[in-house]
Coordinates of C-alpha atoms in Angstrom, one line a residue:
Chain A
M1 CA 14.6 4.1 20.7
I2 CA 15.5 5.5 24.0
E3 CA 18.9 7.0 23.5
S4 CA 20.1 8.7 26.7
Q5 CA 20.0 5.6 28.9
R6 CA 19.5 1.9 28.3
H7 CA 17.4 1.2 31.4
S8 CA 14.8 3.1 33.5
Y9 CA 16.7 3.2 36.8
H10 CA 18.3 6.3 38.4
L11 CA 21.9 5.6 39.3
V12 CA 22.7 8.5 41.6
D13 CA 25.8 10.6 41.3
P14 CA 28.3 10.8 44.2
S15 CA 27.1 13.2 46.8
P16 CA 28.7 14.7 50.0
W17 CA 25.3 14.9 51.8
P18 CA 25.2 11.4 53.4
I19 CA 28.5 12.0 55.2
S20 CA 27.7 15.6 56.1
G21 CA 24.3 14.5 57.5
S22 CA 25.9 11.7 59.5
L23 CA 28.5 14.1 61.0
G24 CA 25.6 16.5 61.8
A25 CA 23.7 13.8 63.5
L26 CA 26.7 12.7 65.5
A27 CA 27.4 16.3 66.7
T28 CA 23.7 16.8 67.5
T29 CA 23.6 13.6 69.7
V30 CA 26.9 14.2 71.5
G31 CA 26.1 17.9 71.8
G32 CA 22.6 17.2 73.1
V33 CA 23.9 14.8 75.8
M34 CA 26.6 17.3 76.8
Y35 CA 24.1 20.1 76.9
M36 CA 21.6 18.2 79.0
H37 CA 24.4 17.3 81.5
S38 CA 25.6 20.9 81.6
F39 CA 29.0 20.2 80.0
Q40 CA 30.9 23.2 78.8
G41 CA 30.5 23.8 75.1
G42 CA 27.5 21.4 74.9
A43 CA 25.1 24.1 73.7
R44 CA 27.7 25.1 71.0
L45 CA 28.2 21.6 69.7
L46 CA 24.4 21.0 69.7
S47 CA 23.8 24.2 67.8
L48 CA 26.5 23.3 65.3
G49 CA 25.1 19.8 64.8
L50 CA 21.6 21.1 64.2
I51 CA 22.8 23.8 61.7
F52 CA 24.8 21.0 59.9
L53 CA 21.7 18.8 59.8
L54 CA 19.3 21.5 58.6
Y55 CA 21.8 22.6 56.0
T56 CA 22.2 19.0 54.8
M57 CA 18.5 18.4 54.6
F58 CA 18.1 21.6 52.6
V59 CA 20.8 20.9 50.0
W60 CA 20.1 17.1 49.7
W61 CA 16.4 17.6 49.0
R62 CA 17.3 20.5 46.7
D63 CA 19.4 18.0 44.7
V64 CA 16.6 15.5 44.7
L65 CA 14.2 18.1 43.3
R66 CA 16.8 19.0 40.6
E67 CA 17.2 15.4 39.7
S68 CA 13.5 14.8 39.3
T69 CA 12.0 18.1 38.0
L70 CA 15.0 19.5 36.1
E71 CA 16.9 16.4 34.9
G72 CA 14.0 13.9 34.5
H73 CA 15.6 11.0 36.4
H74 CA 12.4 10.0 38.1
T75 CA 10.9 7.6 35.6
K76 CA 7.9 5.4 36.4
V77 CA 9.9 2.7 38.1
V78 CA 11.9 5.2 40.1
Q79 CA 8.6 6.8 41.3
L80 CA 7.4 3.3 42.4
G81 CA 10.6 2.8 44.4
L82 CA 10.2 6.2 46.1
R83 CA 6.6 5.2 47.0
Y84 CA 7.7 1.9 48.5
G85 CA 10.4 3.7 50.4
F86 CA 8.1 6.2 51.8
I87 CA 5.5 3.6 52.8
L88 CA 8.2 1.7 54.7
F89 CA 9.2 5.0 56.4
I90 CA 5.6 5.5 57.6
V91 CA 5.4 2.0 58.9
S92 CA 8.5 2.6 61.0
E93 CA 6.9 5.8 62.3
V94 CA 3.8 3.8 63.3
M95 CA 6.1 1.5 65.4
F96 CA 7.8 4.6 66.9
F97 CA 4.4 5.9 68.1
F98 CA 3.3 2.5 69.2
A99 CA 6.1 2.5 71.8
F100 CA 4.8 5.7 73.4
F101 CA 1.2 4.5 73.6
W102 CA 2.5 1.2 75.0
A103 CA 4.4 3.2 77.7
S104 CA 1.3 5.2 78.5
S105 CA -1.0 2.2 78.7
H106 CA 1.6 0.2 80.7
S107 CA 1.7 3.0 83.3
S108 CA -2.0 3.8 83.4
L109 CA -3.7 0.4 83.2
A110 CA -2.1 -0.8 86.5
P111 CA -1.0 2.3 88.4
T112 CA 1.7 1.7 90.9
V113 CA 1.6 2.6 94.6
E114 CA 4.2 5.3 94.0
I115 CA 1.5 7.4 92.1
G116 CA -1.2 6.5 94.6
G117 CA -2.5 3.4 92.8
I118 CA -4.8 5.7 90.6
W119 CA -4.7 7.3 87.2
P120 CA -4.3 10.2 86.7
P121 CA -1.7 10.0 89.5
K122 CA -2.5 11.5 92.9
G123 CA -2.0 15.2 92.9
I124 CA -1.9 15.6 89.1
G125 CA -4.4 18.2 87.8
V126 CA -5.3 17.2 84.2
L127 CA -6.6 19.1 81.2
D128 CA -10.3 19.0 80.3
P129 CA -10.5 16.8 77.2
W130 CA -13.6 18.6 76.0
E131 CA -11.8 22.0 75.7
I132 CA -8.7 22.5 73.4
P133 CA -8.0 18.8 72.9
F134 CA -11.6 18.2 71.5
L135 CA -11.4 21.4 69.4
N136 CA -8.0 20.5 68.0
T137 CA -8.9 17.0 66.8
P138 CA -11.5 18.1 64.2
I139 CA -9.2 21.0 63.1
L140 CA -6.5 18.4 62.3
L141 CA -9.0 16.1 60.6
S142 CA -10.3 19.0 58.5
S143 CA -6.8 19.7 57.4
G144 CA -6.7 16.0 56.3
A145 CA -9.9 16.6 54.3
A146 CA -8.3 19.7 52.7
V147 CA -5.2 17.8 51.6
T148 CA -7.6 15.3 49.9
W149 CA -9.2 18.3 48.2
A150 CA -5.7 19.4 47.0
H151 CA -5.1 15.9 45.7
H152 CA -8.3 15.8 43.7
A153 CA -7.4 19.3 42.3
I154 CA -4.0 18.0 41.1
L155 CA -5.5 14.9 39.5
A156 CA -8.0 17.1 37.7
G157 CA -5.3 19.4 36.5
K158 CA -6.7 22.4 38.4
E159 CA -3.4 24.0 39.4
K160 CA -4.6 27.1 41.0
R161 CA -7.3 25.3 43.0
A162 CA -4.6 22.9 44.3
V163 CA -2.6 25.8 45.6
Y164 CA -5.7 27.2 47.4
A165 CA -6.4 23.8 48.9
L166 CA -2.8 23.5 50.1
V167 CA -3.0 26.9 51.7
A168 CA -6.2 25.8 53.5
T169 CA -4.4 22.6 54.6
V170 CA -1.4 24.5 56.0
F171 CA -3.6 27.2 57.6
L172 CA -5.5 24.5 59.6
A173 CA -2.2 22.8 60.5
L174 CA -0.9 26.1 61.9
V175 CA -4.0 26.7 63.9
F176 CA -3.6 23.2 65.4
T177 CA 0.0 23.9 66.3
G178 CA -1.0 27.3 67.8
F179 CA -3.7 25.7 70.0
Q180 CA -1.3 22.9 71.0
G181 CA 1.3 25.5 72.0
M182 CA -1.4 27.4 74.1
E183 CA -2.4 24.1 75.8
Y184 CA 1.2 23.3 76.7
Y185 CA 1.7 26.8 78.0
Q186 CA -1.4 26.6 80.2
A187 CA -0.9 22.9 81.3
P188 CA -1.0 22.6 85.1
F189 CA 1.8 19.9 85.0
T190 CA 5.2 19.5 83.3
I191 CA 7.2 16.7 81.7
S192 CA 8.9 16.1 85.1
D193 CA 5.5 15.7 87.0
S194 CA 5.3 12.0 87.5
I195 CA 4.9 9.3 84.8
Y196 CA 1.7 11.1 83.8
G197 CA 3.6 14.2 82.6
S198 CA 6.4 12.1 81.1
T199 CA 4.1 9.9 78.9
F200 CA 1.7 12.8 78.2
F201 CA 4.4 15.1 76.8
L202 CA 6.4 12.3 75.1
A203 CA 3.3 11.2 73.1
T204 CA 1.7 14.5 72.4
G205 CA 5.1 16.3 72.0
F206 CA 6.3 13.8 69.3
H207 CA 2.9 14.0 67.6
G208 CA 3.2 17.8 67.6
F209 CA 6.7 17.6 66.2
H210 CA 5.4 15.4 63.4
V211 CA 2.6 17.9 62.7
I212 CA 5.3 20.6 62.3
I213 CA 7.4 18.3 59.9
G214 CA 4.2 17.5 57.9
T215 CA 3.3 21.2 57.8
L216 CA 6.8 22.0 56.3
F217 CA 6.4 19.2 53.9
L218 CA 3.0 20.6 52.8
I219 CA 4.4 24.1 52.5
I220 CA 7.1 22.8 50.1
C221 CA 4.4 21.0 48.1
G222 CA 2.4 24.2 48.0
I223 CA 5.4 26.2 46.7
R224 CA 6.2 23.5 44.1
Q225 CA 2.6 23.4 43.0
Y226 CA 2.7 27.2 42.6
L227 CA 5.8 26.9 40.5
G228 CA 4.2 24.2 38.3
H229 CA 6.5 21.3 39.4
L230 CA 3.6 19.0 40.1
T231 CA 1.6 17.5 37.2
K232 CA -1.3 15.2 37.3
E233 CA 0.9 12.4 36.0
H234 CA 3.8 13.0 38.3
H235 CA 3.4 14.3 41.9
V236 CA 5.2 11.8 44.1
G237 CA 6.3 14.5 46.6
F238 CA 2.8 15.6 47.1
E239 CA 1.6 12.0 47.5
A240 CA 4.2 11.4 50.1
A241 CA 3.2 14.5 52.0
A242 CA -0.5 13.6 51.8
W243 CA 0.2 10.1 53.2
Y244 CA 2.3 11.5 55.9
W245 CA -0.4 14.0 56.8
H246 CA -3.0 11.3 57.0
F247 CA -0.7 9.3 59.2
V248 CA -0.3 12.3 61.5
D249 CA -4.1 12.7 61.5
V250 CA -4.7 9.1 62.5
V251 CA -2.0 9.3 65.2
R252 CA -3.9 12.3 66.8
L253 CA -6.9 10.1 67.5
F254 CA -4.9 7.8 69.8
P255 CA -3.7 10.5 72.3
F256 CA -7.1 12.1 72.2
V257 CA -9.0 8.9 73.1
S258 CA -6.5 7.2 75.3
I259 CA -4.5 10.0 77.0
Y260 CA -6.7 13.1 77.1
W261 CA -10.1 11.4 77.3
W262 CA -9.8 7.9 78.9
G263 CA -6.6 8.8 80.8
G264 CA -7.8 12.2 82.0
I265 CA -11.2 11.5 83.5
Chain B
M1 CA 2.7 15.4 26.5
P2 CA 2.9 16.5 30.2
I3 CA 5.7 18.7 31.5
A4 CA 8.7 16.4 31.8
T5 CA 12.4 16.3 30.7
G6 CA 15.3 13.9 30.3
H7 CA 14.8 10.2 30.5
E8 CA 11.3 10.7 32.0
R9 CA 10.2 12.5 28.9
E10 CA 11.7 9.8 26.6
E11 CA 9.8 7.2 28.5
L12 CA 6.5 9.2 28.2
A13 CA 7.1 9.8 24.5
A14 CA 7.7 6.1 23.9
E15 CA 4.5 5.3 25.7
L16 CA 2.6 7.8 23.6
E17 CA 3.8 6.2 20.5
G18 CA 2.8 2.8 21.9
K19 CA 6.4 1.6 22.3
K20 CA 7.7 -0.1 25.4
I21 CA 11.2 -0.9 24.2
I22 CA 12.9 -0.9 27.6
E23 CA 10.4 -3.4 29.0
D24 CA 10.8 -5.6 25.9
V25 CA 14.5 -5.7 26.4
N26 CA 14.5 -6.1 30.2
N27 CA 11.9 -8.8 30.6
P28 CA 12.0 -11.2 27.6
V29 CA 9.0 -13.5 27.5
G30 CA 7.6 -15.9 24.9
P31 CA 7.1 -19.5 24.0
F32 CA 9.7 -22.1 24.7
G33 CA 12.5 -21.7 22.1
T34 CA 13.2 -24.7 19.8
K35 CA 16.0 -25.2 17.3
E36 CA 13.6 -24.3 14.5
A37 CA 11.9 -21.4 16.3
P38 CA 14.4 -20.2 18.9
A39 CA 13.4 -17.7 21.7
V40 CA 14.4 -14.2 20.6
V41 CA 16.2 -12.0 23.2
K42 CA 16.7 -8.3 22.4
S43 CA 19.9 -6.5 23.1
Y44 CA 21.4 -3.1 22.7
Y45 CA 24.9 -4.6 21.9
D46 CA 26.3 -7.6 20.1
K47 CA 26.1 -9.9 23.2
R48 CA 24.4 -10.0 26.5
I49 CA 24.0 -12.3 29.5
V50 CA 20.8 -14.3 29.5
G51 CA 19.3 -16.7 32.1
C52 CA 17.3 -19.8 31.1
P53 CA 14.6 -20.8 33.6
G54 CA 13.5 -23.9 31.7
G55 CA 9.9 -24.5 30.7
E56 CA 6.6 -24.1 32.5
G57 CA 5.7 -25.9 35.7
E58 CA 7.4 -29.3 36.0
D59 CA 9.9 -28.4 33.3
E60 CA 11.2 -25.4 35.3
H61 CA 14.9 -25.5 36.4
D62 CA 17.3 -23.4 38.3
V63 CA 18.3 -20.4 36.2
V64 CA 21.3 -21.2 34.0
W65 CA 23.2 -18.0 32.9
F66 CA 25.2 -17.8 29.7
W67 CA 26.5 -15.3 27.1
L68 CA 24.2 -15.0 24.1
E69 CA 26.1 -13.6 21.1
K70 CA 24.9 -12.1 17.8
G71 CA 24.5 -14.7 15.0
K72 CA 25.1 -17.7 17.3
L73 CA 22.3 -20.1 18.3
H74 CA 22.6 -21.1 21.9
G75 CA 21.1 -24.2 23.4
C76 CA 20.5 -24.5 27.2
P77 CA 22.5 -27.4 28.6
V78 CA 19.7 -28.4 31.0
C79 CA 16.5 -28.2 29.0
S80 CA 17.8 -27.6 25.4
Q81 CA 15.8 -24.5 24.9
Y82 CA 17.3 -22.5 22.1
F83 CA 18.0 -18.7 22.0
V84 CA 19.0 -16.1 19.4
L85 CA 20.0 -12.5 19.9
E86 CA 18.3 -9.6 18.1
V87 CA 20.3 -6.4 18.2
V88 CA 17.9 -3.4 18.6
G89 CA 20.4 -0.8 19.7
P90 CA 23.7 0.5 18.4
G91 CA 25.3 -2.9 18.5
G92 CA 29.1 -3.3 18.9
P93 CA 31.0 -4.5 22.0
L94 CA 29.5 -3.8 25.4
D95 CA 32.7 -3.0 27.3
G96 CA 31.5 0.5 27.9
H97 CA 34.7 2.2 26.9
G98 CA 34.1 5.8 25.7
D99 CA 30.6 5.7 27.1
D100 CA 30.2 7.9 30.1
R101 CA 26.4 7.3 30.3
H102 CA 25.1 4.8 32.8

């Protein structure tokens, strides 16, 4: 007889984090607009909002880890709900990126007279797709293979090996981000150089930002794996990170093929 | 037994013992209940709300909700399916007073 609770669902306790996160997001948006329009105090409000948001993210996820690992609220049906939720989140991310590739294709498939009727636009010097972009693609894909290695290690109950595999995954992720930073630094155009620069940095920039988020997610998984939080029966956090990482992997192929390669030659 | 605590651990322990009490209570299934062999619905208390969906296929009807009480045979007003309550928990009233658990 299950004594502590008469159902398997997790009824969450009242928490201040939804409202603090909302206020942080509001301050970030308003502060961001003020900052970009050179209003006095804009940078201060933006910084305050970002600090608020980061703090909320930290304490909220800390609470979730306590509820699952230390209080045992994440039963089978709760884990299922978390998976559904995360899959829906990734679906929404797919649509988010779809918009950027739509913008890029819209501008490049029928170039307007303003950019010389050609793509890349007249006067834009583009990056060679067969240098850093081609190197970085297999680096990120290898990182995706390494996270699968980690997954198999967790399922086999090889805890140490899972940590090693996650270290390898994160290392490859950091190499990718380093190369991407180098590429941005050396790029002969900026985000304000025609529709080419705008679509290029919007798509690759948001992808790079997602790589950084995924890297942080994987680092947290590595720490939790090291601490013994993840078992072969229960590792939803790792699963979510791995799905996210594969998503980021697949999204990389689109800018490589359509923006760097097709759009750059 | 893998590393787990709280309700998650209880769920895993019940599974290891081959028990699935929560599923039995939450999703009652079985043959159509008659007056002689009524459908048994498990409950942690002396009464609970039950919905009758009728029989299979053509005999299905919109769910009719009713209170099923301990020791009282209930007949569905639409399809005359019969139900009885089996108390598997602590029993007593279910008003929740003095119970700060969810």
